[in-house]
XYZ file of C-alpha atoms in Angstrom:
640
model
C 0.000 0.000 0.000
C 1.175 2.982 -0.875
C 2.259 5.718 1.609
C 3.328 9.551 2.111
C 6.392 10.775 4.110
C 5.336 13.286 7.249
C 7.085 14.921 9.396
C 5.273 15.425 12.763
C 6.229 18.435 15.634
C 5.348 17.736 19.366
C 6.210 18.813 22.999
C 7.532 22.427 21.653
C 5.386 25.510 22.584
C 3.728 27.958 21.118
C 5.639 31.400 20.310
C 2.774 34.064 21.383
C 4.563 37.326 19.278
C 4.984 35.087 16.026
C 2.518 32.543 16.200
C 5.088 29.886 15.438
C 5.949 26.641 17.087
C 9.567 26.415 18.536
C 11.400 23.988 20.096
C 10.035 20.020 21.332
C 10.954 17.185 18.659
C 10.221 15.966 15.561
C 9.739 12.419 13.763
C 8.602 11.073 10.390
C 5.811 8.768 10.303
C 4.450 6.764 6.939
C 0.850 7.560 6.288
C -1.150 5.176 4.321
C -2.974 6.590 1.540
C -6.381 5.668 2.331
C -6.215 6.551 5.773
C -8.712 8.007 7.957
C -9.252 10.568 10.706
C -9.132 8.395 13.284
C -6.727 5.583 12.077
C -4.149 8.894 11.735
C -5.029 9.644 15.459
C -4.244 6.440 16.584
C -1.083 6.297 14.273
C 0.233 9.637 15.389
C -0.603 8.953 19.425
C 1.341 6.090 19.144
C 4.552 7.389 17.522
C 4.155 10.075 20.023
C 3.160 7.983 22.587
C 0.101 9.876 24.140
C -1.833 7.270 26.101
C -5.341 7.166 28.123
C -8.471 8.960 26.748
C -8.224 12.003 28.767
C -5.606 12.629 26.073
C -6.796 14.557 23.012
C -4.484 16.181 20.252
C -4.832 18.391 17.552
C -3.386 18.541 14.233
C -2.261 20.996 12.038
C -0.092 22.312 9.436
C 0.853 25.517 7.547
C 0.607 26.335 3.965
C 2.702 29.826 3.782
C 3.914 31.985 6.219
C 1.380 34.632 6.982
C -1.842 32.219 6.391
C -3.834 30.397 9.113
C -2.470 27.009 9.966
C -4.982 24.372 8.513
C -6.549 22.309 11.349
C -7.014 18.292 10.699
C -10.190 17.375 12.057
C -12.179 14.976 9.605
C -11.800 12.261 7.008
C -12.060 15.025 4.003
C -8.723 16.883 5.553
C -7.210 13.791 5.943
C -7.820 13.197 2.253
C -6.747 16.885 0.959
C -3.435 16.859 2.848
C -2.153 13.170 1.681
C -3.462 14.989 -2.065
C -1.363 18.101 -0.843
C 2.256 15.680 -0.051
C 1.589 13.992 -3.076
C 1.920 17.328 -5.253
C 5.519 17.731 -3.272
C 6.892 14.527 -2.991
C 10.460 15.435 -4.022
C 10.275 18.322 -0.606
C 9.632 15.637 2.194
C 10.136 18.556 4.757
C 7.266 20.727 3.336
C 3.660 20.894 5.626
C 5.189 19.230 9.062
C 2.083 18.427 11.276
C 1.934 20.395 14.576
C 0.764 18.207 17.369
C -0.924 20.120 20.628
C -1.993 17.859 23.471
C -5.517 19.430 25.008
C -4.850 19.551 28.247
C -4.892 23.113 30.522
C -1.230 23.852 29.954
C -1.064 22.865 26.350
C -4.060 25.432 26.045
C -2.371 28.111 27.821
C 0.796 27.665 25.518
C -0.762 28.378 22.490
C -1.437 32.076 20.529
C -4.816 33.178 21.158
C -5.320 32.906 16.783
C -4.050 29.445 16.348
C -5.107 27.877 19.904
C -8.604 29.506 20.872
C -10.972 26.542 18.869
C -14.439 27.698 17.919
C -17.128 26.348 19.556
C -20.931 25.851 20.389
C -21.517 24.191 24.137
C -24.540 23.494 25.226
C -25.725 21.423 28.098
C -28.956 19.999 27.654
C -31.393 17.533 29.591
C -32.928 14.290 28.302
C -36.655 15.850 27.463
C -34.875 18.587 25.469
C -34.180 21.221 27.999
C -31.543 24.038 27.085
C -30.240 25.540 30.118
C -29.307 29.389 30.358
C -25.329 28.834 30.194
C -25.194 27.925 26.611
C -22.819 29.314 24.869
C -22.344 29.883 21.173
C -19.381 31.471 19.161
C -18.672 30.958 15.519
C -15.502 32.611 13.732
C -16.563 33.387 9.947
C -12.992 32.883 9.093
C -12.980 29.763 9.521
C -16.666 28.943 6.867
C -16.095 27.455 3.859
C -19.428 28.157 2.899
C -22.311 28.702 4.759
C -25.465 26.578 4.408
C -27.805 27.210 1.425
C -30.336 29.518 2.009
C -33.817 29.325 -0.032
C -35.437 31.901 -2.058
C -37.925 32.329 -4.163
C -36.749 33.703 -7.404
C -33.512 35.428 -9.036
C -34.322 38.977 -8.257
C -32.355 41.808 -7.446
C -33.521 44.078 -4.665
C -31.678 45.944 -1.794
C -32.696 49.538 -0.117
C -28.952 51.182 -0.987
C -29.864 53.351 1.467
C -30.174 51.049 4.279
C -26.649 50.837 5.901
C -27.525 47.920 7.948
C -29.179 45.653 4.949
C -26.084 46.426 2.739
C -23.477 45.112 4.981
C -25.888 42.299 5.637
C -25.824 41.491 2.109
C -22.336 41.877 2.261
C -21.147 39.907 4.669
C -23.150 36.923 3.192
C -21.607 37.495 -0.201
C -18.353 37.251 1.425
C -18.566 34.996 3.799
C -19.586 32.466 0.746
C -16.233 33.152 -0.856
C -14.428 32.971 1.682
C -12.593 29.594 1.649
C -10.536 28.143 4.376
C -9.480 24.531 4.291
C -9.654 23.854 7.973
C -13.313 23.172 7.905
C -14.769 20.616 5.818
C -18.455 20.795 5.946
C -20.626 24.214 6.219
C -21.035 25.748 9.439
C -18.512 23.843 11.261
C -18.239 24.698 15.002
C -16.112 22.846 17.368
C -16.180 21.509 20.878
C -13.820 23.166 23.200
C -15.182 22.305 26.926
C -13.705 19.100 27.955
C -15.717 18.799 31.091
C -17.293 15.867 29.235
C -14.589 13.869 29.720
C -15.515 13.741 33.283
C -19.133 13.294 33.168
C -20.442 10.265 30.381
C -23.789 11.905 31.481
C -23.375 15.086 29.981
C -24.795 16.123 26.745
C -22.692 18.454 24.585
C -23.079 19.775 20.518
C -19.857 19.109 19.361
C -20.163 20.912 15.248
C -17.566 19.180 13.040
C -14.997 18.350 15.715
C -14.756 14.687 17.134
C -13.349 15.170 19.997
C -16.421 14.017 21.852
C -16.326 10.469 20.098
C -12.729 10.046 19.590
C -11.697 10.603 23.740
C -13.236 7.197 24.193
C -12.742 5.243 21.259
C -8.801 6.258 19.390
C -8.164 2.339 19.781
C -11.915 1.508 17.932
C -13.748 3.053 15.189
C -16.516 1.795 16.868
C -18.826 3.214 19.252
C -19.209 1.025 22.253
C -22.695 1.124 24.409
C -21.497 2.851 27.383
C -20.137 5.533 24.818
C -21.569 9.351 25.720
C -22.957 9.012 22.623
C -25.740 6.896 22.895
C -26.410 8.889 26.398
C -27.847 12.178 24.208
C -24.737 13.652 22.989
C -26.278 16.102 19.995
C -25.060 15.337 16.744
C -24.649 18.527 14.691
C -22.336 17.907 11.585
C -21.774 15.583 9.182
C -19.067 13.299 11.219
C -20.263 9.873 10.458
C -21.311 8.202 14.074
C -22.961 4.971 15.376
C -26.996 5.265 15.887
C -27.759 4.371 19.102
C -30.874 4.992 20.894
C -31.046 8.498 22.886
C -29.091 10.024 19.898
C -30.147 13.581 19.381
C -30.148 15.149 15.808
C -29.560 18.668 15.279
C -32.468 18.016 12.580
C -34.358 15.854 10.642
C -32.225 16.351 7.552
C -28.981 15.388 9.555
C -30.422 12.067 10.916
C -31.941 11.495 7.683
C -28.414 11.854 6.097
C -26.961 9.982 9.008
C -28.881 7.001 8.180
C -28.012 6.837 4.566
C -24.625 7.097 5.205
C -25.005 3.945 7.715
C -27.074 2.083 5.072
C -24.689 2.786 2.292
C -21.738 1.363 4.455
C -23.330 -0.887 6.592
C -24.767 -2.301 3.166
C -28.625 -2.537 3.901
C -31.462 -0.577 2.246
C -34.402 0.676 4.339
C -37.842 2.184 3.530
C -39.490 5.376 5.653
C -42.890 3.577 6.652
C -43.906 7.408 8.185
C -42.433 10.252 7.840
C -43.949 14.077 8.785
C -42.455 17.209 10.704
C -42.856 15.271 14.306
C -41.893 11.651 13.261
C -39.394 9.377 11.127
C -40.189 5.927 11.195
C -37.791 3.442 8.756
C -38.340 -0.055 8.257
C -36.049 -2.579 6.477
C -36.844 -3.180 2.756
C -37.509 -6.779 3.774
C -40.316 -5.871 6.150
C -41.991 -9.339 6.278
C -38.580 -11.226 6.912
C -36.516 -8.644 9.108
C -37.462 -6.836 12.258
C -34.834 -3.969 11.874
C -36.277 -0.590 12.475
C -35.823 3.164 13.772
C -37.755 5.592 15.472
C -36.879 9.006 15.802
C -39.344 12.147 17.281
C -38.871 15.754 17.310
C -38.510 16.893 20.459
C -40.662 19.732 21.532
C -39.947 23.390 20.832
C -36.897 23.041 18.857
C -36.219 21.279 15.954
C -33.996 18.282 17.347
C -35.024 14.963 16.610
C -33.864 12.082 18.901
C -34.197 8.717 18.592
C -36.561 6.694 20.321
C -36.235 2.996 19.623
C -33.710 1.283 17.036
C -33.835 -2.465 16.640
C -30.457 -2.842 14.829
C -30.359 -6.532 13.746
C -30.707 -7.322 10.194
C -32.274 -10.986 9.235
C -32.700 -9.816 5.678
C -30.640 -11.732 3.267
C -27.989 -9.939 1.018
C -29.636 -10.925 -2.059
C -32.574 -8.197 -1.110
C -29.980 -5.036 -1.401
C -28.857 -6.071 -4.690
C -28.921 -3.831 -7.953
C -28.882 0.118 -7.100
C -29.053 1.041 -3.486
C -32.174 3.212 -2.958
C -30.359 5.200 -0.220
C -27.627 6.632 -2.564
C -29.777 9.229 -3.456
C -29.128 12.514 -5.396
C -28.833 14.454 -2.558
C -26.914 12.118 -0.107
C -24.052 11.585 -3.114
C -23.570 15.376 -3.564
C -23.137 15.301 0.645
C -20.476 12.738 0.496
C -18.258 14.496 -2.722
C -19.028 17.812 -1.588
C -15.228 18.507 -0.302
C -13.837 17.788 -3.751
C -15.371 20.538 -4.803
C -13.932 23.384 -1.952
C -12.397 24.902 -4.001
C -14.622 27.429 -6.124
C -13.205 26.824 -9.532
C -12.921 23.009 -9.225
C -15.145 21.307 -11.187
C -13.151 18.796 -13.234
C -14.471 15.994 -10.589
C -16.864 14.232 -13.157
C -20.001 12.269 -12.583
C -17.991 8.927 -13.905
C -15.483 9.585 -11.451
C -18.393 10.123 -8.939
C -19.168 6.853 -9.929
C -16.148 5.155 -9.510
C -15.133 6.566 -5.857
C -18.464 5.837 -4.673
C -18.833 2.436 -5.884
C -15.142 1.970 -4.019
C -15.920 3.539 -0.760
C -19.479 2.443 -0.262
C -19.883 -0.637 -2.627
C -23.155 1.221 -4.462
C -23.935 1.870 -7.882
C -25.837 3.867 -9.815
C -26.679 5.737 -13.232
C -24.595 8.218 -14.967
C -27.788 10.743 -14.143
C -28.276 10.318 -10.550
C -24.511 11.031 -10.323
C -24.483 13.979 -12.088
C -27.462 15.399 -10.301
C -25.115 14.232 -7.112
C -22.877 16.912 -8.369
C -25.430 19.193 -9.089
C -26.350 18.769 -5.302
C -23.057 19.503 -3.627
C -22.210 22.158 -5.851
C -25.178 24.195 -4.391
C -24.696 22.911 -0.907
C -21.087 24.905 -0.949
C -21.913 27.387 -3.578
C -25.845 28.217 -2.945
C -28.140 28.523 -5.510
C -27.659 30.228 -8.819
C -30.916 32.192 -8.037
C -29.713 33.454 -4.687
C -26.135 34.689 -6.029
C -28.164 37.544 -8.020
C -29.854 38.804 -4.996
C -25.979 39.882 -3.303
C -25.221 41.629 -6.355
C -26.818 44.787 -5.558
C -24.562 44.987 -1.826
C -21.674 43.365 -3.738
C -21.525 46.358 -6.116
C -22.565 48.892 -3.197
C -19.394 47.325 -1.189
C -16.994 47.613 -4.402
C -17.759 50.873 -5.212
C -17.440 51.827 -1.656
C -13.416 50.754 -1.585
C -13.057 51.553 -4.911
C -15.339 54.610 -5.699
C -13.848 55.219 -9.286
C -15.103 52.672 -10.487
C -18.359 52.007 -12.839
C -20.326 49.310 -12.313
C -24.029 48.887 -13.467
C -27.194 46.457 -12.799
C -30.148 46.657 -14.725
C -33.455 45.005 -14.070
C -36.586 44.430 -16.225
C -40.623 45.080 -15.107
C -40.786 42.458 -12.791
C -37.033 43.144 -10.956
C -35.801 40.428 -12.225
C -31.431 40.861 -13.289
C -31.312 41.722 -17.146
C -27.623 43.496 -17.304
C -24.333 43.424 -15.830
C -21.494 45.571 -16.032
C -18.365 46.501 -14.342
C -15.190 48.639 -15.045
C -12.855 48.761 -12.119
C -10.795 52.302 -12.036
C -7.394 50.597 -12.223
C -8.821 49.942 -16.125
C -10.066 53.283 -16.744
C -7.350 54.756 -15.424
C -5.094 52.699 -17.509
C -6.801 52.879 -21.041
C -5.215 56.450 -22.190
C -1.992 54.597 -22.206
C -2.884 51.829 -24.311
C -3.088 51.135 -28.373
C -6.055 52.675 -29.431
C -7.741 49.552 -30.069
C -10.704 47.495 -28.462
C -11.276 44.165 -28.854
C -14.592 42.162 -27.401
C -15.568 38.427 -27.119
C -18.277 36.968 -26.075
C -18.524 33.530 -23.941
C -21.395 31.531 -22.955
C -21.776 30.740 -19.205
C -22.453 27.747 -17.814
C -24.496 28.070 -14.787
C -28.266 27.469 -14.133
C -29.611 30.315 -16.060
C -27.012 30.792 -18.636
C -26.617 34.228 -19.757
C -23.536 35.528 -21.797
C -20.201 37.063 -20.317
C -19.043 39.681 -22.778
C -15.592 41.243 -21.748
C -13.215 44.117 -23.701
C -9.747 43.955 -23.722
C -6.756 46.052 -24.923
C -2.962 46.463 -25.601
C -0.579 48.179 -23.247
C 2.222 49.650 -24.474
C 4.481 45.868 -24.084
C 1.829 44.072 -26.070
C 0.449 42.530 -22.716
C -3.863 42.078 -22.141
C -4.950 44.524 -20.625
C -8.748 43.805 -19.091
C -10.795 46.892 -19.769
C -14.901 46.256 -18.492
C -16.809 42.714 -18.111
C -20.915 42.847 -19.021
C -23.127 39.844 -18.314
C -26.376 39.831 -20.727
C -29.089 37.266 -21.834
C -27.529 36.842 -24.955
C -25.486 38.632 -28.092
C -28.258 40.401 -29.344
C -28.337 44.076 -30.852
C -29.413 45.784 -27.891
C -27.461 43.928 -25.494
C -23.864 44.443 -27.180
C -25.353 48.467 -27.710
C -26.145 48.731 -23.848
C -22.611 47.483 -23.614
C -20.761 49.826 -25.454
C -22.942 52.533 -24.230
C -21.274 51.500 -20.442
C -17.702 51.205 -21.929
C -17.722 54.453 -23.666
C -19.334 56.115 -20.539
C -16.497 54.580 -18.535
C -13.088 54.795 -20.880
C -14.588 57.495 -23.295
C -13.458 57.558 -26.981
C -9.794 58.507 -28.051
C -8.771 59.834 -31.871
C -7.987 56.964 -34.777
C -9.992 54.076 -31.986
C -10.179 50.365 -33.546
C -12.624 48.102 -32.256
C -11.969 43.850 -33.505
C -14.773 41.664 -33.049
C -15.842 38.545 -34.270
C -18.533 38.453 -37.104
C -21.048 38.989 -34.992
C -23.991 41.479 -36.478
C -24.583 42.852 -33.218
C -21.350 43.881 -32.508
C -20.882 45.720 -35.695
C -24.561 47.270 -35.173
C -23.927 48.669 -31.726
C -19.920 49.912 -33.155
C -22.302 52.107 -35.418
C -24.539 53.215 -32.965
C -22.287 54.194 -30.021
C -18.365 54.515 -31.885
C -19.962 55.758 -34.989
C -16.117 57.162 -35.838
C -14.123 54.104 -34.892
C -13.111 51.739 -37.311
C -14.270 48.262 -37.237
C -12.453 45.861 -37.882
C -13.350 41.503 -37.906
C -11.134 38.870 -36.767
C -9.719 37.045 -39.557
C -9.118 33.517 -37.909
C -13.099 33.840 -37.269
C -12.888 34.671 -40.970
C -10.671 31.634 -42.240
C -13.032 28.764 -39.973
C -15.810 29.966 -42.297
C -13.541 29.859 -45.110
C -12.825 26.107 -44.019
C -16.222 25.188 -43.635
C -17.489 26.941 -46.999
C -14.915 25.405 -49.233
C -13.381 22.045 -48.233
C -10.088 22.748 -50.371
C -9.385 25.432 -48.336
C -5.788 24.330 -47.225
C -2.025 24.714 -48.991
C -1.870 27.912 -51.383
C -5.315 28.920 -51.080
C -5.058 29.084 -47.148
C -1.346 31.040 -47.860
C -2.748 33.378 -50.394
C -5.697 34.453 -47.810
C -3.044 34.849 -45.197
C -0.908 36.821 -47.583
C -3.661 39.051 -48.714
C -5.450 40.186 -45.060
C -1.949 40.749 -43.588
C -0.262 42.493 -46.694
C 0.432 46.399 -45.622
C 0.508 46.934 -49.564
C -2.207 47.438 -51.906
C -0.370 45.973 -54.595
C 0.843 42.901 -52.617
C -3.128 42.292 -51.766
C -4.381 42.172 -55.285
C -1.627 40.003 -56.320
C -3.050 37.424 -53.437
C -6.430 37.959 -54.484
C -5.409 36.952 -57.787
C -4.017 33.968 -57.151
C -6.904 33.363 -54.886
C -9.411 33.948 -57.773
C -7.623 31.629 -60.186
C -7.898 28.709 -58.358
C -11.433 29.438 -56.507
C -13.414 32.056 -58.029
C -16.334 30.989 -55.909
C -14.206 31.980 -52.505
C -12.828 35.303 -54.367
C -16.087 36.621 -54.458
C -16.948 36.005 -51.089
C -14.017 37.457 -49.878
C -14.742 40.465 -51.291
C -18.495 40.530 -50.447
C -16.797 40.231 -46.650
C -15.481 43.751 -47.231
C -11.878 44.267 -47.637
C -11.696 47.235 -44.992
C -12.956 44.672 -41.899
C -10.201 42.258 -42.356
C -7.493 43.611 -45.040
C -5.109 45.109 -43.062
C -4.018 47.322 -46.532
C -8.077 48.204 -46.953
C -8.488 48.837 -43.084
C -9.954 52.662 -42.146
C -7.666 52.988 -39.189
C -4.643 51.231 -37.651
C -4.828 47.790 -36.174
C -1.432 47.549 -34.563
C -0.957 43.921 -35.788
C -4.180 42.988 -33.942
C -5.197 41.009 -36.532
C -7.286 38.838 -34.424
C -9.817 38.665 -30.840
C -7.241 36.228 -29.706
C -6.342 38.842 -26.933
C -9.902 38.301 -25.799
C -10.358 34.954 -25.982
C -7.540 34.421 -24.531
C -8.628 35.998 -21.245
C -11.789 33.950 -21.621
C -9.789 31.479 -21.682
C -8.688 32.293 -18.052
C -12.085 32.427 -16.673
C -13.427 29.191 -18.457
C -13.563 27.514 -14.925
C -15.420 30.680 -13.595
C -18.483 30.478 -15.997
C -19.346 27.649 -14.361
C -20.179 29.560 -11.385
C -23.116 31.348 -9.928
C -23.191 35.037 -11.098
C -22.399 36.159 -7.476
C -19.162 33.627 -7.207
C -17.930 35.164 -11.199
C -18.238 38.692 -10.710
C -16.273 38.551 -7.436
C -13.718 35.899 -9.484
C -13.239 38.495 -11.841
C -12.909 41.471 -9.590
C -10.264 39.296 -7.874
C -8.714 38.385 -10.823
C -7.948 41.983 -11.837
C -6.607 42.984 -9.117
C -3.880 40.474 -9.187
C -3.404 40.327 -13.178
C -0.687 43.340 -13.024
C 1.181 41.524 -10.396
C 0.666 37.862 -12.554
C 1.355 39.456 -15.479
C 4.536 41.486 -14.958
C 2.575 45.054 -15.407
């Protein structure tokens, strides 16, 4: 079995000025490649040797100096940092795991921003009772993404007035791009009173830490019956545990996921006999020949559902779970391949590989459709809904233009409110255009998200020959009046400037609205969007008559043109006259109004769409932010 090379620090302390661990000792351990959360707790407690279960360490690592050390605390971490090695195996020495024993002193040791662990406690009764000392404290920086919050349509609407509702707005739009890698699963919270320890009777909500579980059981994944869990410890995140009567639920939805998860790895299927906002009642698929059941209430005045009876004895035979496994639904697939997609721009994890990791961590298997609607499903759990990412925009813009008032950026709604147009032009690009080539060139690309829409960006030259990003537009489609609202924004923003190109595709709308708003720039059509038609017209076109077009739109000379044309004409007179029914002054550079500067093609344009192919996969709220990011670093990236 193959394994990765770490390097673990322990019994050093905590440096409060630099927030860095000094002194103690170091060894290297061999970490399997499949291995879990807890099989690396037991690994690293016994190279360590930590012993007894009123022992508990913590785990983590840095990434560069100046970030927040990344905490390992579930299965998915586990995963990404064996991924992470792997991408540096010839730099053994690179991401050394930091072990901190939790005891009072190790506690003490460590910087207030590495060693104070957020956390929800809450000391509850058996009927349900929450007493008056609970305590709740959640740290944004540490939210992937929040939970997904319903709505009922894509509209924009915020009072820009309203001071409050705007950095509401704001901080939810932020908070969803905000990515940290030291929480797996949205919302996390973590457990840090270890008075539990002392007390199997207590009851405490430990959110996405298992610290409660793993204290009694780092020698067993399994969850023995005198456990604290099956005494009404709250489960909260999505930490797989054992069911066990007295089990409390944060919700139905997280018992109901729970139990999937059990079914899908326990490899039995089970059917909901009653189910309604009070009650879940689940009965083997084999009702007549197995007694296996559960039964979980809600108890009263919160939403916490805790589980009642559970007969956990299967006398089905195996032949009844055969074929696909009802439990790996949509939903529960795009909950257990959610953290490959953490990172916003990842979506190269394909429903066939979906497929294939499910079918080798849970045994199940199922159509190419129910895994790509699996993706579909954890996409939104982390991202939110496509719907919902339009109704930030309005605070997103208010928040931009706030830090960066010279900047233009415009959203237009129809009758109803509903988003029609986008548009933004940071300052950095307005201030930069008068230094530029006087020429504009514009793509359009297609996005990929739930309502689709079209992301039309303008580029220019700077003075090396290096992109420079000008304004970004998002419209329903490449229609007349949406490329002329457009242009309308860009001229409002960069103005016009004496002897102005614009290079486009062939796209009528783009020359209609070059009319309309540049009426005295000249316009000018990309000839490699020129020679595909050419290919696709005339199937000879290849050898001389592909040179002789090259020849003839990049000739500076008049006479050097004709002769190309020529030779063009002699051996297809069919393509000679559609060459010149394309209009010599769009894409000869000799018959060309202005000057193109060797921009010959939108290849400048593309080629930043090129950039952001990953990002039009994206809600509108995740792109627009991608982009603004993006040009505030392209400068830096680009040696500006």
């Amino acid at each position: 079995m193959d394994a990765v090379c770490v390097f673990v620090n322990y019994n050093g302390q905590w440096d409060g000025t630099s927030s860095s661990y000094v002194g103690g000792e170091m060894k290297g351990i061999l970490v399997p490649e499949n291995s879990t959360y807890v099989g690396l707790v037991e690994l690293v407690r016994s190279v360590i040797g930590i012993r007894g279960p009123d022992k508990n360490i913590v785990m983590r690592y840095g990434v560069e100096p100046g970030l927040p050390l990344v905490r390992i605390q579930c299965d998915a971490d586990v995963k990404f940092y064996i991924q992470l090695k792997k991408k540096d195996v010839h730099v053994l020495s690179k991401f050394p795991v930091t072990i901190d024993v939790l005891d009072e002193s190790a506690a003490e040791a460590m910087p207030a921003e590495v060693g104070a662990s957020n956390h929800i406690d809450v000391q509850r009764s058996r009927d349900g009772g929450q007493s008056d000392e609970a305590m709740q404290h959640v740290n944004d920086s540490n939210t992937i993404i929040p939970p997904p919050r319903q709505f009922p349509s894509p509209t924009v609407g915020l009072d820009l007035h309203n001071e409050d509702e705007i950095e509401k707005q704001y901080e939810v739009m932020h908070n969803d791009l905000c990515t940290a890698h030291d929480n797996c699963n949205a919302g996390k919270m973590h457990d840090a009173d270890d008075s539990h320890r002392s007390n199997e009777k207590s009851i405490a909500a430990s959110i996405g830490d298992q610290s409660i579980v793993n204290n009694t059981r780092y020698e067993n994944d399994k969850v023995s019956s005198s456990d604290s869990l099956s005494d009404g410890v709250i489960v909260a995140d999505y930490t797989p545990v054992t069911i066990r009567i007295n089990c409390i639920f944060e919700n139905k939805k997280l018992l109901q996921y729970h139990l999937h998860h059990d079914a899908m790895s326990k490899h039995y299927q089970f059917k909901v006999k009653r189910s309604n906002s009070t009650l879940l009642h689940v009965i083997c698929i084999d009702n007549e020949g197995c007694q296996w059941q559960l039964r979980a209430t809600r108890m009263r005045g919160s939403e916490m559902f805790v589980v009642k009876r559970f007969d956990d004895v299967h006398t089905c035979s195996i032949e009844i779970v055969q074929g696909h496994h009802r439990q790996a639904k949509s939903w529960m697939i795009g909950e257990c391949v959610k953290a490959k997609y953490l990172d916003p721009t990842n979506t190269l994890y394909r429903p066939a590989e979906i497929m294939r990791d499910m079918q080798d961590e849970f045994g199940v298997s199922f159509n190419y459709l129910r895994a790509w609607r699996g993706k579909e499903a954890a996409l939104n759990r982390l991202r939110g809904d496509d719907a919902e990412s339009y109704k930030v925009l309005p605070a997103w813009a208010e928040m931009v233009m706030r830090k960066n008032p010279a900047s233009d950026i415009q959203i237009e709604t129809d009758s109803e409110n509903c988003f029609k147009y986008f548009y933004m032009c940071l300052a950095a690009s307005k201030h930069g255009w008068p230094y530029c080539r006087p020429v504009i060139v514009v793509d359009g690309s297609a996005l990929k998200a739930r309502f689709g829409r079209m992301l039309l960006a303008a580029c220019g030259h700077d003075a090396n020959g290096s992109i420079f990003p000008l304004a970004f537009g998002i419209v329903p489609s490449e229609s007349n009046e949406s490329w002329n609202w457009f242009f309308e924004k860009l001229r409002d923003s960069i103005g016009t400037r004496e002897s102005l190109a614009i290079v486009a595709d062939r796209h009528k709308g783009i020359e209609y609205a070059v009319n309309h708003v540049y009426p005295d720039a000249a316009f000018g059509i990309c000839v490699q969007h020129l020679a595909a038609n050419l290919k696709t017209r005339y199937k000879d076109f290849k050898g001389n008559l592909k040179t002789y077009f090259d020849g003839a739109s990049r000739s500076y000379l008049l006479s050097e043109f004709h002769r190309h044309m020529e030779s063009i004409r002699g051996l297809n007179p069919d393509m000679h006259r559609y060459l010149v029914e394309a209009d010599p002054t769009k894409w000869s550079r000799a018959h060309f109004n202005g000057r193109r500067y060797a921009i010959m093609t939108t290849n400048i344009a593309e080629s930043f769409n090129n950039v952001d192919r990953k990002a039009r996969l994206m809600p509108v709220g995740f792109l627009v932010e991608w982009l603004r990011a993006l040009l505030q670093r392209w400068p830096i990236s680009n040696g500006m």
